[in-house]
Short mmCIF file of C-alpha atoms and ligand atoms in Angstrom, two decimals:
data_model
loop_
_atom_site.label_atom_id
_atom_site.label_comp_id
_atom_site.label_asym_id
_atom_site.label_seq_id
_atom_site.Cartn_x
_atom_site.Cartn_y
_atom_site.Cartn_z
CA MET A 28 4.21 -13.96 -20.59
CA LEU A 29 2.61 -11.27 -18.58
CA GLY A 30 1.52 -9.03 -21.48
CA VAL A 31 -0.13 -11.80 -23.43
CA HIS A 32 -2.49 -13.08 -20.47
CA LEU A 33 -3.40 -9.35 -19.80
CA SER A 34 -6.32 -8.74 -22.01
CA VAL A 35 -7.73 -12.31 -21.46
CA LEU A 36 -7.66 -12.11 -17.67
CA LEU A 37 -9.41 -8.47 -17.75
CA LEU A 38 -12.29 -10.17 -19.61
CA LEU A 39 -12.43 -12.82 -16.84
CA LEU A 40 -12.87 -10.31 -13.99
CA PRO A 41 -16.43 -10.26 -12.52
CA ALA A 42 -18.28 -7.97 -14.60
CA CYS A 43 -21.41 -7.78 -12.57
CA LEU A 44 -20.30 -4.92 -10.44
CA GLN A 45 -21.94 -1.60 -10.40
CA ALA A 46 -19.86 1.41 -11.70
CA ALA A 47 -18.67 3.37 -8.75
CA ARG A 48 -17.46 6.85 -8.35
CA ILE A 49 -13.83 6.89 -7.44
CA LEU A 50 -11.71 9.55 -5.84
CA ALA A 51 -7.88 9.09 -6.57
CA VAL A 52 -5.30 11.44 -4.66
CA PHE A 53 -1.92 11.11 -6.12
CA PRO A 54 -0.29 14.62 -5.74
CA PHE A 55 3.47 13.62 -5.42
CA PRO A 56 5.36 15.86 -7.59
CA GLY A 57 7.82 13.21 -8.78
CA PRO A 58 6.73 11.77 -12.25
CA SER A 59 7.43 8.30 -11.69
CA GLN A 60 5.08 7.90 -8.67
CA TYR A 61 2.07 8.89 -10.86
CA ILE A 62 3.46 7.06 -13.84
CA ASN A 63 3.20 4.01 -11.65
CA VAL A 64 -0.71 4.29 -11.17
CA VAL A 65 -1.94 5.93 -14.40
CA PRO A 66 -2.56 2.63 -16.23
CA TYR A 67 -4.30 1.25 -13.07
CA LEU A 68 -6.61 4.46 -12.86
CA LYS A 69 -7.31 4.36 -16.50
CA THR A 70 -8.19 0.72 -16.42
CA LEU A 71 -10.56 1.48 -13.58
CA ALA A 72 -12.03 4.21 -15.90
CA SER A 73 -12.34 1.74 -18.88
CA ARG A 74 -14.43 -0.49 -16.88
CA GLY A 75 -17.02 1.91 -16.33
CA HIS A 76 -15.99 3.58 -13.02
CA GLN A 77 -15.97 7.41 -12.97
CA VAL A 78 -12.46 8.51 -11.74
CA THR A 79 -11.73 11.70 -10.25
CA SER A 80 -7.79 12.10 -9.91
CA ILE A 81 -5.98 14.65 -7.91
CA ASN A 82 -2.59 14.72 -9.46
CA ALA A 83 0.28 17.05 -10.66
CA PHE A 84 0.39 15.37 -14.08
CA PRO A 85 -2.96 15.95 -15.89
CA GLN A 86 -3.66 13.96 -18.98
CA LYS A 87 -2.85 15.63 -22.14
CA LYS A 88 -5.80 13.98 -23.95
CA LEU A 89 -9.51 13.65 -22.87
CA VAL A 90 -9.78 10.15 -21.21
CA LYS A 91 -13.38 8.83 -21.05
CA ASN A 92 -14.83 8.42 -17.44
CA PHE A 93 -11.67 10.25 -16.17
CA ARG A 94 -11.49 13.94 -14.57
CA ASP A 95 -8.39 15.57 -13.45
CA ILE A 96 -7.93 17.98 -10.63
CA PRO A 97 -4.38 19.36 -11.20
CA ILE A 98 -2.32 20.44 -8.20
CA PRO A 99 0.54 22.46 -9.77
CA GLU A 100 1.28 24.09 -6.30
CA VAL A 101 3.22 20.86 -5.53
CA PHE A 102 5.87 21.84 -7.76
CA ASN A 103 6.75 24.95 -5.63
CA ASN A 104 10.66 24.43 -4.77
CA TYR A 105 10.55 20.80 -5.56
CA ASP A 106 13.76 20.83 -7.34
CA GLU A 107 15.33 22.42 -4.33
CA ILE A 108 14.10 19.77 -2.02
CA ILE A 109 15.43 17.04 -4.18
CA ASN A 110 18.95 18.55 -4.35
CA LYS A 111 18.91 19.07 -0.45
CA LEU A 112 17.66 15.55 -0.04
CA ALA A 113 21.18 14.29 -1.39
CA ASP A 114 22.97 16.46 1.22
CA PRO A 115 23.85 14.71 4.37
CA MET A 116 21.78 15.63 7.48
CA ASN A 117 21.17 14.21 10.95
CA LEU A 118 18.44 11.84 11.22
CA TRP A 119 16.06 13.86 13.21
CA LEU A 120 16.49 16.93 10.84
CA GLU A 121 16.01 14.58 7.80
CA ASN A 122 12.80 13.20 9.10
CA ASN A 123 11.66 16.86 10.09
CA PHE A 124 12.57 17.82 6.38
CA VAL A 125 10.89 14.93 4.80
CA ASN A 126 7.74 15.19 7.04
CA LYS A 127 7.47 18.85 6.36
CA PHE A 128 7.69 18.21 2.48
CA PHE A 129 4.77 15.84 2.88
CA VAL A 130 2.88 18.31 5.01
CA ASP A 131 3.33 20.96 2.28
CA ILE A 132 1.92 18.39 -0.29
CA THR A 133 -1.17 17.53 1.80
CA ARG A 134 -1.74 21.37 2.30
CA SER A 135 -1.43 21.93 -1.39
CA VAL A 136 -4.12 19.44 -2.09
CA LEU A 137 -6.72 20.44 0.69
CA ALA A 138 -6.21 24.27 -0.15
CA ASN A 139 -6.50 23.69 -3.86
CA LYS A 140 -9.28 25.80 -5.19
CA GLU A 141 -11.01 23.14 -7.20
CA VAL A 142 -10.95 20.81 -4.00
CA THR A 143 -12.45 23.36 -1.69
CA GLU A 144 -14.93 24.50 -4.28
CA THR A 145 -16.19 21.44 -5.76
CA LEU A 146 -15.28 18.50 -3.49
CA LEU A 147 -15.48 19.59 0.02
CA PRO A 148 -18.64 21.57 0.40
CA PRO A 149 -21.33 19.77 2.11
CA GLY A 150 -23.52 17.73 -0.15
CA LYS A 151 -21.59 19.04 -3.26
CA ASP A 152 -20.26 15.66 -4.40
CA HIS A 153 -20.05 11.92 -3.34
CA TYR A 154 -17.69 8.94 -3.80
CA ASP A 155 -17.95 5.27 -3.32
CA LEU A 156 -14.30 4.71 -2.92
CA ILE A 157 -11.14 6.82 -2.11
CA ILE A 158 -7.70 5.52 -3.53
CA VAL A 159 -4.70 7.63 -2.08
CA GLU A 160 -0.95 7.48 -2.38
CA ALA A 161 -0.28 6.32 1.16
CA LEU A 162 2.81 8.73 1.86
CA ARG A 163 2.55 10.35 5.12
CA SER A 164 -0.47 12.40 4.29
CA ASP A 165 -2.82 11.51 6.99
CA ALA A 166 -4.99 14.65 6.57
CA TYR A 167 -6.15 13.67 3.12
CA TYR A 168 -7.16 10.18 4.25
CA GLY A 169 -9.89 12.39 5.73
CA PHE A 170 -11.81 12.17 2.30
CA ALA A 171 -12.80 8.69 3.54
CA ALA A 172 -14.76 9.78 6.62
CA HIS A 173 -15.95 12.87 4.55
CA PHE A 174 -17.65 10.71 2.07
CA ASN A 175 -18.21 7.80 4.32
CA ALA A 176 -16.26 5.61 1.83
CA PRO A 177 -13.72 2.93 2.13
CA ILE A 178 -10.24 3.81 1.47
CA ILE A 179 -7.49 2.23 -0.37
CA GLY A 180 -3.78 3.00 -0.17
CA ILE A 181 -1.00 2.64 -2.83
CA SER A 182 2.56 2.52 -1.68
CA THR A 183 5.10 2.79 -4.59
CA PHE A 184 8.09 1.49 -2.74
CA GLY A 185 6.56 -1.45 -0.81
CA THR A 186 5.71 -1.28 2.85
CA ASP A 187 7.32 0.19 6.18
CA TRP A 188 6.38 0.74 9.59
CA ASN A 189 4.13 3.67 8.54
CA ILE A 190 2.30 1.75 5.74
CA ASP A 191 1.96 -1.09 8.15
CA GLU A 192 -0.01 0.77 10.55
CA LEU A 193 -2.77 1.50 7.90
CA VAL A 194 -3.68 -2.15 7.86
CA GLY A 195 -1.99 -3.62 11.03
CA ASN A 196 0.75 -5.42 9.13
CA VAL A 197 3.97 -6.22 10.99
CA SER A 198 7.43 -5.85 9.69
CA PRO A 199 10.03 -7.25 12.26
CA ILE A 200 12.84 -4.92 12.02
CA SER A 201 15.41 -7.70 12.44
CA TYR A 202 15.04 -8.44 8.93
CA THR A 203 13.09 -5.65 7.35
CA PRO A 204 15.41 -2.56 6.82
CA LEU A 205 14.10 0.99 6.62
CA VAL A 206 13.67 1.78 2.97
CA THR A 207 16.19 4.66 3.35
CA ALA A 208 18.85 2.65 5.16
CA GLY A 209 20.43 0.92 2.08
CA PHE A 210 20.58 -2.39 3.87
CA THR A 211 19.22 -5.80 2.61
CA ASP A 212 17.11 -8.33 4.70
CA ARG A 213 20.27 -9.96 5.82
CA MET A 214 21.95 -7.43 8.14
CA THR A 215 24.87 -7.65 10.42
CA PHE A 216 24.39 -6.90 14.12
CA GLY A 217 25.68 -3.36 13.65
CA GLU A 218 23.05 -2.86 10.76
CA ARG A 219 20.50 -4.32 12.98
CA VAL A 220 21.25 -1.62 15.77
CA SER A 221 21.34 0.99 13.25
CA ASN A 222 17.93 -0.12 11.67
CA PHE A 223 16.54 -0.33 15.18
CA VAL A 224 17.71 3.02 16.13
CA ASP A 225 16.69 4.68 12.90
CA THR A 226 13.14 3.30 12.75
CA THR A 227 12.52 4.29 16.44
CA ILE A 228 13.68 7.93 15.47
CA ALA A 229 11.44 7.93 12.51
CA TRP A 230 8.67 6.54 14.42
CA VAL A 231 8.86 9.19 17.29
CA ASN A 232 9.29 12.00 15.03
CA TYR A 233 6.36 11.14 12.95
CA LYS A 234 4.13 11.00 16.20
CA LEU A 235 5.50 14.00 17.87
CA VAL A 236 6.18 16.28 14.97
CA HIS A 237 4.33 15.19 11.94
CA MET A 238 1.00 14.02 13.15
CA PRO A 239 0.05 17.27 14.96
CA GLU A 240 0.61 19.11 11.84
CA GLN A 241 -1.59 16.72 9.89
CA GLU A 242 -4.21 16.97 12.69
CA LYS A 243 -4.12 20.82 12.09
CA LEU A 244 -4.64 20.49 8.57
CA TYR A 245 -7.46 17.91 8.79
CA GLU A 246 -9.42 20.22 11.28
CA LYS A 247 -8.88 23.24 9.04
CA TYR A 248 -10.06 21.94 5.73
CA PHE A 249 -12.59 19.36 6.30
CA PRO A 250 -15.78 21.53 6.67
CA ILE A 251 -18.13 19.21 8.50
CA ALA A 252 -17.02 18.69 12.04
CA SER A 253 -19.66 15.89 12.96
CA LYS A 254 -18.20 13.83 10.05
CA ARG A 255 -14.56 14.22 11.23
CA VAL A 256 -12.92 11.09 12.82
CA PRO A 257 -9.80 11.10 14.86
CA LEU A 258 -6.98 10.86 12.37
CA ASN A 259 -5.42 7.92 14.35
CA GLU A 260 -8.56 6.00 13.76
CA LEU A 261 -8.65 6.78 10.18
CA ASN A 262 -5.28 5.93 9.38
CA ARG A 263 -5.85 2.43 11.06
CA ASN A 264 -8.91 1.84 8.89
CA PHE A 265 -7.75 1.03 5.40
CA SER A 266 -9.63 -1.70 3.54
CA LEU A 267 -6.72 -2.57 1.35
CA VAL A 268 -3.14 -1.49 0.76
CA LEU A 269 -1.45 -2.19 -2.79
CA LEU A 270 2.26 -2.36 -2.55
CA ASN A 271 4.59 -1.71 -5.64
CA GLN A 272 6.68 -4.66 -4.56
CA HIS A 273 6.90 -8.44 -4.95
CA PHE A 274 8.87 -10.89 -3.24
CA SER A 275 10.89 -11.86 -6.44
CA LEU A 276 11.92 -8.21 -6.52
CA SER A 277 12.84 -7.86 -2.88
CA PHE A 278 12.63 -10.64 -0.26
CA PRO A 279 10.30 -12.98 1.11
CA ARG A 280 8.15 -11.65 4.04
CA SER A 281 4.63 -11.98 5.53
CA TYR A 282 1.73 -9.68 4.77
CA VAL A 283 -1.78 -9.54 6.36
CA PRO A 284 -4.57 -10.45 4.02
CA ASN A 285 -5.51 -6.93 2.81
CA MET A 286 -1.93 -5.87 1.80
CA ILE A 287 -1.43 -7.16 -1.58
CA GLN A 288 1.93 -7.16 -3.85
CA VAL A 289 1.27 -5.63 -7.29
CA GLY A 290 5.04 -4.68 -8.14
CA GLY A 291 5.27 -3.50 -11.66
CA LEU A 292 1.81 -2.21 -11.77
CA HIS A 293 2.65 0.16 -14.58
CA ILE A 294 4.19 -2.46 -16.86
CA SER A 295 1.08 -2.96 -18.99
CA HIS A 296 2.13 -2.74 -22.72
CA LYS A 297 3.72 -5.04 -25.14
CA PRO A 298 7.04 -3.76 -26.52
CA ALA A 299 6.86 -1.54 -29.61
CA ALA A 300 9.41 -1.06 -32.19
CA LEU A 301 11.86 1.90 -31.53
CA PRO A 302 11.56 5.17 -33.57
CA LYS A 303 13.71 4.67 -36.93
CA ASP A 304 16.50 6.88 -36.15
CA LEU A 305 16.83 5.18 -32.63
CA GLU A 306 16.61 1.75 -34.09
CA GLU A 307 19.37 2.74 -36.88
CA PHE A 308 21.70 3.94 -34.04
CA VAL A 309 21.05 0.70 -32.11
CA GLN A 310 21.60 -1.62 -35.27
CA GLY A 311 24.79 0.25 -35.95
CA SER A 312 26.44 -1.09 -32.68
CA GLY A 313 26.84 -4.32 -34.44
CA THR A 314 27.89 -7.34 -32.00
CA HIS A 315 28.90 -5.01 -29.32
CA GLY A 316 25.55 -3.99 -28.34
CA VAL A 317 24.04 -1.03 -26.68
CA ILE A 318 24.11 0.51 -23.19
CA TYR A 319 21.20 2.61 -21.91
CA PHE A 320 21.99 5.42 -19.65
CA SER A 321 19.29 7.37 -17.64
CA LEU A 322 19.04 8.83 -14.31
CA GLY A 323 15.19 8.94 -14.10
CA SER A 324 12.93 11.78 -14.20
CA ASN A 325 14.07 13.50 -10.81
CA VAL A 326 17.85 13.73 -11.27
CA LYS A 327 18.92 15.58 -14.30
CA SER A 328 22.25 14.42 -15.69
CA LYS A 329 22.66 17.92 -17.44
CA ASP A 330 23.05 19.22 -13.72
CA LEU A 331 25.98 16.87 -12.83
CA PRO A 332 29.06 18.78 -11.89
CA ALA A 333 30.97 19.51 -15.07
CA GLU A 334 34.06 17.29 -13.92
CA ARG A 335 31.56 14.33 -13.40
CA LEU A 336 30.03 14.80 -16.76
CA GLN A 337 33.55 14.83 -18.39
CA LEU A 338 34.52 11.54 -16.48
CA ILE A 339 31.34 10.03 -17.82
CA LEU A 340 31.81 11.16 -21.47
CA LYS A 341 35.45 10.26 -21.59
CA THR A 342 34.61 6.80 -20.46
CA PHE A 343 31.68 6.19 -22.85
CA ALA A 344 34.17 7.45 -25.56
CA THR A 345 36.53 4.53 -25.03
CA LEU A 346 33.65 2.06 -25.16
CA PRO A 347 33.16 -0.32 -27.98
CA GLN A 348 29.45 -0.29 -27.46
CA ARG A 349 27.11 2.43 -28.30
CA VAL A 350 25.33 4.46 -25.65
CA LEU A 351 21.77 6.07 -25.30
CA TRP A 352 21.95 8.72 -22.87
CA LYS A 353 18.85 10.58 -21.42
CA PHE A 354 20.09 13.88 -21.32
CA GLU A 355 17.89 17.12 -20.74
CA ASP A 356 19.53 19.50 -22.90
CA ASP A 357 19.85 19.71 -26.65
CA GLN A 358 23.63 20.15 -26.72
CA LEU A 359 26.09 18.11 -25.02
CA PRO A 360 29.62 19.55 -25.77
CA GLY A 361 32.17 16.93 -26.41
CA LYS A 362 29.66 14.36 -27.04
CA PRO A 363 31.44 11.36 -28.75
CA GLU A 364 30.28 9.62 -31.82
CA ASN A 365 29.08 6.47 -30.19
CA VAL A 366 26.63 8.39 -27.73
CA PHE A 367 22.95 9.19 -28.69
CA ILE A 368 21.27 11.98 -26.45
CA SER A 369 17.69 12.49 -26.17
CA LYS A 370 15.45 14.28 -23.52
CA TRP A 371 13.15 11.42 -23.70
CA PHE A 372 13.47 7.78 -24.43
CA PRO A 373 10.74 4.87 -24.72
CA GLN A 374 12.45 3.24 -21.75
CA PRO A 375 10.40 -0.10 -21.77
CA ASP A 376 10.97 -0.76 -25.42
CA ILE A 377 14.61 0.05 -25.11
CA LEU A 378 15.02 -2.43 -22.24
CA ALA A 379 13.05 -5.07 -24.15
CA HIS A 380 15.39 -4.44 -27.09
CA PRO A 381 17.58 -7.73 -27.52
CA MET A 382 20.69 -5.49 -28.56
CA VAL A 383 20.73 -3.64 -25.21
CA LYS A 384 23.26 -5.18 -23.06
CA LEU A 385 23.14 -2.97 -19.80
CA PHE A 386 21.14 -0.47 -18.16
CA ILE A 387 23.16 2.28 -16.08
CA THR A 388 20.41 3.59 -13.81
CA HIS A 389 19.89 5.78 -10.68
CA GLY A 390 18.27 2.81 -9.18
CA GLY A 391 14.59 3.98 -8.69
CA LEU A 392 12.18 1.23 -8.09
CA LEU A 393 10.32 1.65 -11.55
CA SER A 394 13.55 1.47 -13.36
CA THR A 395 14.74 -1.49 -11.29
CA ILE A 396 11.56 -3.52 -11.89
CA GLU A 397 11.53 -2.67 -15.72
CA SER A 398 15.09 -3.69 -15.89
CA ILE A 399 14.10 -7.13 -14.05
CA HIS A 400 11.03 -7.53 -16.18
CA HIS A 401 13.14 -7.25 -19.42
CA GLY A 402 16.03 -9.26 -17.82
CA LYS A 403 18.69 -6.60 -18.06
CA PRO A 404 21.73 -6.27 -15.69
CA VAL A 405 22.01 -2.89 -14.06
CA LEU A 406 24.88 -0.52 -13.07
CA GLY A 407 23.46 1.48 -10.33
CA LEU A 408 24.43 5.19 -9.43
CA PRO A 409 22.12 5.87 -6.52
CA PHE A 410 21.27 9.39 -5.40
CA PHE A 411 18.70 9.33 -2.79
CA TYR A 412 15.84 7.80 -0.87
CA ASP A 413 15.31 3.87 -1.79
CA GLN A 414 17.79 4.01 -4.59
CA PHE A 415 20.76 2.74 -2.50
CA LEU A 416 18.60 -0.07 -1.21
CA ASN A 417 17.61 -1.21 -4.78
CA VAL A 418 21.02 -1.02 -5.94
CA LYS A 419 22.12 -3.05 -3.01
CA ARG A 420 19.52 -5.59 -3.67
CA ALA A 421 20.65 -5.96 -7.31
CA THR A 422 24.17 -6.25 -6.14
CA GLN A 423 23.07 -8.96 -3.63
CA ALA A 424 20.92 -10.83 -6.14
CA GLY A 425 23.67 -10.71 -8.53
CA PHE A 426 22.35 -9.05 -11.59
CA GLY A 427 23.87 -5.66 -11.06
CA LEU A 428 26.65 -3.62 -9.49
CA GLY A 429 26.77 -0.31 -7.76
CA LEU A 430 29.06 2.64 -7.68
CA ASP A 431 29.31 5.96 -5.73
CA HIS A 432 28.68 8.54 -8.58
CA LYS A 433 30.32 11.28 -6.57
CA THR A 434 33.63 9.59 -6.03
CA MET A 435 34.03 6.97 -8.62
CA THR A 436 37.09 7.10 -10.83
CA GLU A 437 37.17 6.81 -14.71
CA GLN A 438 38.83 3.45 -14.30
CA GLU A 439 36.37 2.16 -11.97
CA PHE A 440 33.42 3.19 -14.04
CA LYS A 441 34.82 1.49 -17.22
CA GLU A 442 35.79 -1.63 -15.47
CA THR A 443 32.34 -2.01 -13.83
CA ILE A 444 30.76 -1.61 -17.18
CA GLU A 445 33.14 -4.09 -18.76
CA ARG A 446 32.50 -6.77 -16.15
CA LEU A 447 28.75 -6.12 -16.36
CA VAL A 448 28.91 -6.78 -20.09
CA LYS A 449 31.52 -9.32 -20.34
CA GLU A 450 30.82 -11.69 -17.54
CA PRO A 451 27.94 -13.80 -18.56
CA ARG A 452 26.78 -14.47 -14.95
CA PHE A 453 25.02 -10.82 -14.62
CA ALA A 454 22.94 -11.24 -17.79
CA GLU A 455 21.98 -15.08 -16.64
CA LYS A 456 20.91 -13.79 -13.20
CA ALA A 457 18.93 -11.14 -14.77
CA ARG A 458 17.10 -13.44 -17.07
CA GLN A 459 16.42 -15.73 -14.03
CA MET A 460 15.10 -12.85 -12.07
CA SER A 461 12.78 -12.10 -15.10
CA ASP A 462 11.61 -15.45 -15.18
CA ARG A 463 10.83 -15.63 -11.42
CA TYR A 464 9.07 -12.27 -11.54
CA ARG A 465 6.80 -12.98 -14.81
CA ASP A 466 5.70 -16.21 -13.28
CA GLN A 467 2.55 -14.98 -11.55
CA PRO A 468 -1.15 -16.18 -11.79
CA MET A 469 -2.23 -12.77 -12.85
CA THR A 470 -0.42 -9.44 -14.01
CA PRO A 471 0.11 -6.97 -11.25
CA LEU A 472 -2.43 -4.77 -12.88
CA ASP A 473 -5.06 -7.28 -13.11
CA THR A 474 -4.42 -8.32 -9.60
CA ALA A 475 -4.87 -4.46 -8.43
CA ILE A 476 -8.18 -4.25 -10.31
CA TRP A 477 -9.28 -7.33 -9.05
CA TRP A 478 -8.79 -6.55 -5.25
CA THR A 479 -9.86 -2.91 -5.85
CA GLU A 480 -13.30 -4.22 -7.04
CA TYR A 481 -13.35 -6.71 -4.34
CA VAL A 482 -13.22 -3.89 -1.82
CA LEU A 483 -16.22 -2.39 -3.86
CA ARG A 484 -18.26 -5.62 -4.04
CA HIS A 485 -17.94 -6.23 -0.30
CA LYS A 486 -18.62 -2.77 0.90
CA GLY A 487 -15.07 -1.80 2.12
CA ALA A 488 -14.16 -5.75 2.83
CA TYR A 489 -14.09 -4.84 6.46
CA HIS A 490 -13.80 -8.91 7.02
CA MET A 491 -10.12 -8.76 6.06
CA ARG A 492 -9.18 -6.19 8.78
CA VAL A 493 -7.21 -7.70 11.49
CA ALA A 494 -8.45 -7.39 15.13
CA GLY A 495 -5.08 -5.88 16.07
CA GLN A 496 -6.24 -2.72 14.64
CA ASP A 497 -8.67 -2.06 17.40
CA LEU A 498 -6.27 -3.00 20.26
CA GLY A 499 -4.45 -0.33 22.12
CA PHE A 500 -0.58 -0.31 22.33
CA PHE A 501 -0.37 -2.15 25.60
CA ALA A 502 -2.92 -4.90 24.57
CA TYR A 503 -1.50 -5.28 21.31
CA TYR A 504 2.01 -6.18 22.48
CA SER A 505 0.56 -8.05 25.39
CA LEU A 506 2.16 -5.71 27.79
CA ASP A 507 -1.06 -5.75 29.99
CA VAL A 508 -0.73 -9.67 30.01
CA ILE A 509 2.84 -9.64 30.71
CA ALA A 510 2.31 -6.94 33.60
CA ALA A 511 -0.49 -9.10 34.98
CA LEU A 512 1.50 -12.38 34.92
CA LEU A 513 4.47 -10.68 36.61
CA ALA A 514 2.30 -9.20 39.21
CA GLY A 515 0.53 -12.79 39.78
CA ALA A 516 4.01 -14.21 40.11
CA LEU A 517 5.25 -11.80 42.45
CA LEU A 518 2.23 -12.27 44.62
CA ILE A 519 2.58 -15.92 44.67
CA LEU A 520 6.19 -15.55 45.48
CA THR A 521 5.36 -13.25 48.36
CA VAL A 522 2.79 -15.37 49.62
CA THR A 523 5.05 -18.55 49.51
CA LEU A 524 7.90 -16.74 51.31
CA GLY A 525 5.31 -15.47 53.77
CA LEU A 526 4.13 -19.16 54.59
CA ILE A 527 7.55 -20.48 54.73
CA TRP A 528 8.45 -17.77 57.37
CA LYS A 529 5.30 -18.50 59.37
CA ILE A 530 5.88 -22.45 59.22
CA ALA A 531 9.59 -21.82 60.17
CA LYS A 532 8.41 -19.75 63.29
CA ILE A 533 5.64 -22.23 64.37
CA THR A 534 8.11 -25.15 64.26
CA GLY A 535 10.80 -23.19 65.90
CA LEU A 536 13.09 -24.12 63.00
CA GLY A 537 15.54 -21.20 62.19
CA ASN A 538 15.04 -19.71 65.44
CA THR A 539 18.73 -19.41 66.25
CA LYS A 540 18.46 -17.23 69.46
CA ASN A 541 16.12 -19.77 71.22
CA LYS A 542 18.51 -22.63 69.99
CA GLN A 543 21.57 -20.88 71.58
CA LYS A 544 19.66 -20.07 74.93
CA THR A 545 18.67 -23.68 75.17
CA GLN A 546 22.23 -24.94 74.63
C1 NAG B 605 -13.78 2.05 9.22
O1 NAG B 605 -14.14 1.56 7.94
C2 NAG B 605 -15.48 1.05 7.89
C3 NAG B 605 -15.82 0.27 6.39
O2 NAG B 605 -15.39 1.23 5.42
C4 NAG B 605 -16.49 2.00 8.33
O3 NAG B 605 -17.61 1.29 8.26
C5 NAG B 605 -16.22 2.68 9.48
O4 NAG B 605 -16.94 3.68 9.82
C6 NAG B 605 -14.74 3.20 9.65
N1 NAG B 605 -14.33 3.73 10.89
C7 NAG B 605 -13.60 4.84 11.07
C8 NAG B 605 -13.26 4.93 12.42
O5 NAG B 605 -13.23 5.36 10.29
#
């Protein structure tokens, strides 16, 4: 449904807009974050805008109106960081660790030679719009002040307390769990306590440890002091935030008007036929069907502990289905007949294939959205970050099950696969999720383009900004009002008590001493 309307709707978008110069900043070293926005950036370019994109995955072919500024520096020890993230840490240290990672990425962007030589020198370049990955990289939000241009943020996983602050959105922590917590919107009392404490720790760590580092970077790299704006004003002044989320994928909740859901932004193509060898292998599965197994682009299944690999291999060997396994090596010793390995698969085309019955996934958001889009049940083996949450949501929604890849036994793995393939309710639920998700007035990509150009047409669309962004902490939470009312109440109480005391004295009531004397 979505794919068919795409081209028609793009033609309907207002075309009278002047072409703009757009600076996009998406330096995160994990490929899926960039994959998520490339169709959006390229569509902007195809609509006549000049796009300069700072990123870690430059285009292989020349794209019209599209210039890459590659930041390969962000790959320094990325693998190490990913492996470390999977280790348990206390929450304060984990926040330090993650925030330092983002400070390093921010520094890589601002210290990059092409950035310092072609973008930042006074008068060298100009932009009409800045689009950034909103990922705790406040210093590079400084491009907005530097170029005096409105700024749009894109968040690949949805919102949290940090993204909320950019536009003054509110996420009640009673039903919005921290992305990393692995809770759903329906939390027990214990989970709510944990969510409250964890959110507070993350917030305090951000303000005390992270922001001073970002301030330093901002002052160091943006050369025109007179154009610098305090970072805590810049990061409350976003024109728009696009969220890679949708209520049909997660849970219903409220957003301010300049926070727009575009979950599945990257799904823009019509499913293509599979390569010949792959199609033959899939067809060879007969009525049993095919299972697709991929741990995404960050976790490499070839690096799993040998004993875990053996367990997976042995399980697959006993299945009647055939298995497509995204495996990052040419050789997989002991690979059974019914398993096909490849370093890369056309994932959306595979998920669209009617003979694919199950997706065994790490539970990354993009994979989860693709699975829902194509209506396929999932078996989640989460590793880190939001993956636990995504798998839990799949379980809660009823189109998937999750296992702990570190501790699962062969029997558990096999039984879970069998349940997901055999019990029809999982496939039915996946189809229902797909129907709900696809039933939208515009595709996520069209929606994103429309709102982006809306910001251009209305010169930053400042009229969408909620007034709360200009209030201080005490005024925002009405603490000043509460304090004034309490003080007033206290005053009235004091005066009333004083009066009663006076009246009592005048009328002689309560003067027990006198009474006793007269008796
Ligand atoms: C906030 O954004 C508006 C519109 O883009 C701009 O005019 C204003 O100068 C910005 N203020 C700050 C503090 O960045």
